[in-house]
Amino acid sequence: MKNFNWPIRIYYEDTDAGGVVFYANYLKFFERARTEMLRSKGFEQDELMNNDNIIFAVRSINVDYLSPAHFNEQINVSSEISRLKKVSLIFEQSITRENKVLCKATVTIACLDAKTMRPKVIPPLLRAEFQ
Amino acid sequence: MKNFNWPIRIYYEDTDAGGVVFYANYLKFFERARTEMLRSKGFEQDELMNNDNIIFAVRSINVDYLSPAHFNEQINVSSEISRLKKVSLIFEQSITRENKVLCKATVTIACLDAKTMRPKVIPPLLRAEFQ
Amino acid sequence: MKNFNWPIRIYYEDTDAGGVVFYANYLKFFERARTEMLRSKGFEQDELMNNDNIIFAVRSINVDYLSPAHFNEQINVSSEISRLKKVSLIFEQSITRENKVLCKATVTIACLDAKTMRPKVIPPLLRAEFQ
Amino acid sequence: MKNFNWPIRIYYEDTDAGGVVFYANYLKFFERARTEMLRSKGFEQDELMNNDNIIFAVRSINVDYLSPAHFNEQINVSSEISRLKKVSLIFEQSITRENKVLCKATVTIACLDAKTMRPKVIPPLLRAEFQ
């Protein structure tokens, strides 16, 4: 699955009294971008849950904050699947503003059975698109 | 039900680049205070949902923002039930910092059937405590 | 100023354990839409603050919650300036999903001096666009 | 500096439509606990900024999500400074519910000059308390 780009605008809700984006809110941006990446491949997470009994859960995240984003800026979230395992996958994501990298993340996502919340093998249809 | 007070500390997460609490976040504080007011009377909302099939939903809110709260301040949320109807109730809430009123809200809450999400008569046990 | 429409996607960050959008988060959507309405007229709020010493602050908001929005839905925020006063203006905003109104708000915004935080007459250039 | 514990209650605002705490919100809890740990030693971050020209900024965070927290639960955030360097420090933090570990984080914090936002040596008074 190729690198996927998703533009995001910074609103007041994203910033804090330090004048920059609050550090937890970058995780919202990363999540939005992963959701849109799936959507771009035809996968809607509500349908995956209701029809296929699948949900994705974050198992771990490593974030490096290099330079802050500010109110009203337009940023880009770049997302790529770097590794595809049997029941999990790893995303490499970065946030840039005009080619300057602001923030980088490595995110491990587990595929879970939506009812039991136990690990579930990633279905072939998804696997084919992720590769 | 008498006036109920709940103290809240302002953290970075609550503020925005204007240096003050973001206007939507006061609604979080009001909600926390309503939850704690119920708890102080022995009602836990997860038990009300799971055991009594009841959830509370906000139907309307009017908020007046008089003066801003800032990072690191300690504020107080005061809550009172001003009107108790058959399937809904009205809260009068205000946020103060050392006797200065920062924000006031009138909040209408509906009692709903947790499964059908339709209006449900407030059970006698709750009604008795709310009066 | 004509009715302005702004589409918004609901992500996990916007929802709560009730399965619907958390009531405070609609205020984020309303704020994004007001910001984009200003931008559509050529006004950037960071420039208004830095170059013109102007900030806008919410003075009051009345919200009616009619029907909930859910995870992954696409909604529309409609915004209109219903009244333009000397130092404040009133927005009528509503959130719809495929023509069904989910939420309505009346929002009073004050124009403030960014340094003193005192009321400031809305400058002619802004006034002209708002009318 | 000894292990510091800070209790936190989960409200609707913290959860998402998956029925659990949204993954970004644990970072809010970790930040609250670091702020309270500093406060317990007599350091207020607004005073550090205004009087001592110091702010703390997160440089990196590694989070392992082991088990979810749910609406209305009471959790504990445990925080410890594991390493104290010249211009930065490392926190080991974990979130537990009745002795079950839900989430663990390693957080690198930089000490910055509040005006220039450049690295600043941690002042002796702070250093003495952190050790």
Coordinates of C-alpha atoms in Angstrom, one line a residue, chain D:
Chain D
M1 CA 12.1 11.8 43.3
K2 CA 9.9 9.0 44.5
N3 CA 7.0 7.4 42.7
F4 CA 4.0 9.8 42.6
N5 CA 0.4 8.6 42.3
W6 CA -2.5 10.5 40.9
P7 CA -6.1 9.2 40.8
I8 CA -8.3 10.0 37.8
R9 CA -11.9 9.3 37.1
I10 CA -13.0 8.4 33.5
Y11 CA -15.8 10.6 32.2
Y12 CA -17.8 10.4 28.9
E13 CA -15.4 13.0 27.4
D14 CA -12.5 10.5 27.7
T15 CA -14.2 7.6 25.9
D16 CA -15.1 6.8 22.3
A17 CA -17.7 4.8 20.4
G18 CA -15.6 1.7 20.9
G19 CA -16.7 1.9 24.6
V20 CA -13.2 2.5 25.9
V21 CA -10.9 5.5 26.5
F22 CA -9.7 7.0 23.2
Y23 CA -6.0 6.3 22.8
A24 CA -4.9 9.9 22.6
N25 CA -6.6 10.7 25.9
Y26 CA -4.2 8.6 28.0
L27 CA -1.7 11.3 27.1
K28 CA -3.9 13.8 28.8
F29 CA -3.9 11.7 31.9
F30 CA -0.1 11.3 31.8
E31 CA 0.3 15.1 31.5
R32 CA -2.1 15.8 34.4
A33 CA 0.0 13.4 36.6
R34 CA 3.3 15.1 35.6
T35 CA 1.8 18.5 36.4
E36 CA 0.5 17.3 39.8
M37 CA 3.9 15.6 40.6
L38 CA 5.6 19.0 40.0
R39 CA 2.9 20.7 42.1
S40 CA 3.5 18.2 44.9
K41 CA 7.1 19.5 45.0
G42 CA 6.0 23.1 45.1
F43 CA 6.5 23.9 41.4
E44 CA 3.6 25.6 39.5
Q45 CA 4.2 25.6 35.8
D46 CA 2.6 29.0 35.3
E47 CA 5.1 30.5 37.8
L48 CA 8.0 28.6 36.2
M49 CA 7.0 30.2 32.9
N50 CA 6.3 33.7 34.2
N51 CA 9.0 34.0 36.9
D52 CA 11.7 31.7 35.7
N53 CA 11.2 31.8 31.9
I54 CA 11.0 27.9 31.8
I55 CA 8.6 25.7 30.0
F56 CA 8.7 21.9 29.6
A57 CA 7.9 20.3 26.3
V58 CA 7.4 16.7 25.3
R59 CA 10.2 15.5 23.0
S60 CA 9.1 11.9 22.6
I61 CA 6.6 9.4 24.0
N62 CA 6.4 5.7 23.8
V63 CA 3.1 4.2 24.9
D64 CA 2.1 0.6 25.3
Y65 CA -1.7 0.0 25.4
L66 CA -2.2 -3.3 27.3
S67 CA -5.8 -3.2 28.4
P68 CA -8.5 -0.6 28.0
A69 CA -10.1 1.7 30.6
H70 CA -13.8 2.2 30.5
F71 CA -16.4 4.9 31.3
N72 CA -16.8 5.7 35.0
E73 CA -13.8 3.7 36.1
Q74 CA -11.3 5.1 38.7
I75 CA -7.7 4.7 37.5
N76 CA -4.3 5.6 39.0
V77 CA -1.4 7.2 37.2
S78 CA 2.0 6.4 38.6
S79 CA 4.9 8.6 37.6
E80 CA 8.6 8.4 38.2
I81 CA 11.6 10.3 36.9
S82 CA 14.0 7.6 35.7
R83 CA 16.7 9.7 34.3
L84 CA 17.8 13.3 34.8
K85 CA 20.0 14.9 32.1
K86 CA 21.3 18.4 31.7
V87 CA 18.4 19.8 29.6
S88 CA 16.0 17.0 29.7
L89 CA 14.4 14.3 31.9
I90 CA 12.7 11.0 31.4
F91 CA 9.5 9.9 33.0
E92 CA 8.3 6.4 33.4
Q93 CA 4.5 6.4 33.8
S94 CA 1.8 3.8 34.1
I95 CA -1.9 3.6 34.4
T96 CA -3.5 1.0 36.6
R97 CA -6.9 -0.1 37.7
E98 CA -6.9 -2.1 40.9
N99 CA -3.3 -3.3 40.3
K100 CA -3.9 -4.2 36.7
V101 CA -1.6 -2.3 34.4
L102 CA -3.6 -0.8 31.5
C103 CA -1.1 1.5 29.9
K104 CA 2.6 2.3 30.2
A105 CA 4.6 5.3 28.8
T106 CA 8.1 6.5 28.6
V107 CA 8.2 10.3 28.2
T108 CA 11.1 12.5 27.4
I109 CA 10.7 16.1 28.4
A110 CA 12.9 19.0 27.4
C111 CA 13.5 22.1 29.5
L112 CA 13.1 25.1 27.2
D113 CA 13.6 28.9 27.5
A114 CA 10.0 30.1 27.4
K115 CA 10.9 33.1 25.1
T116 CA 13.3 31.5 22.6
M117 CA 12.0 28.0 22.9
R118 CA 15.6 26.8 22.9
P119 CA 17.0 24.1 25.3
K120 CA 17.8 25.5 28.7
V121 CA 19.7 23.9 31.5
I122 CA 17.4 22.6 34.3
P123 CA 17.9 25.0 37.2
P124 CA 19.5 23.7 40.4
L125 CA 16.4 24.1 42.5
L126 CA 14.4 21.9 40.2
R127 CA 17.2 19.5 39.7
A128 CA 17.6 19.0 43.5
E129 CA 13.9 18.1 43.8
F130 CA 13.9 15.8 40.8
Q131 CA 16.8 13.7 42.1

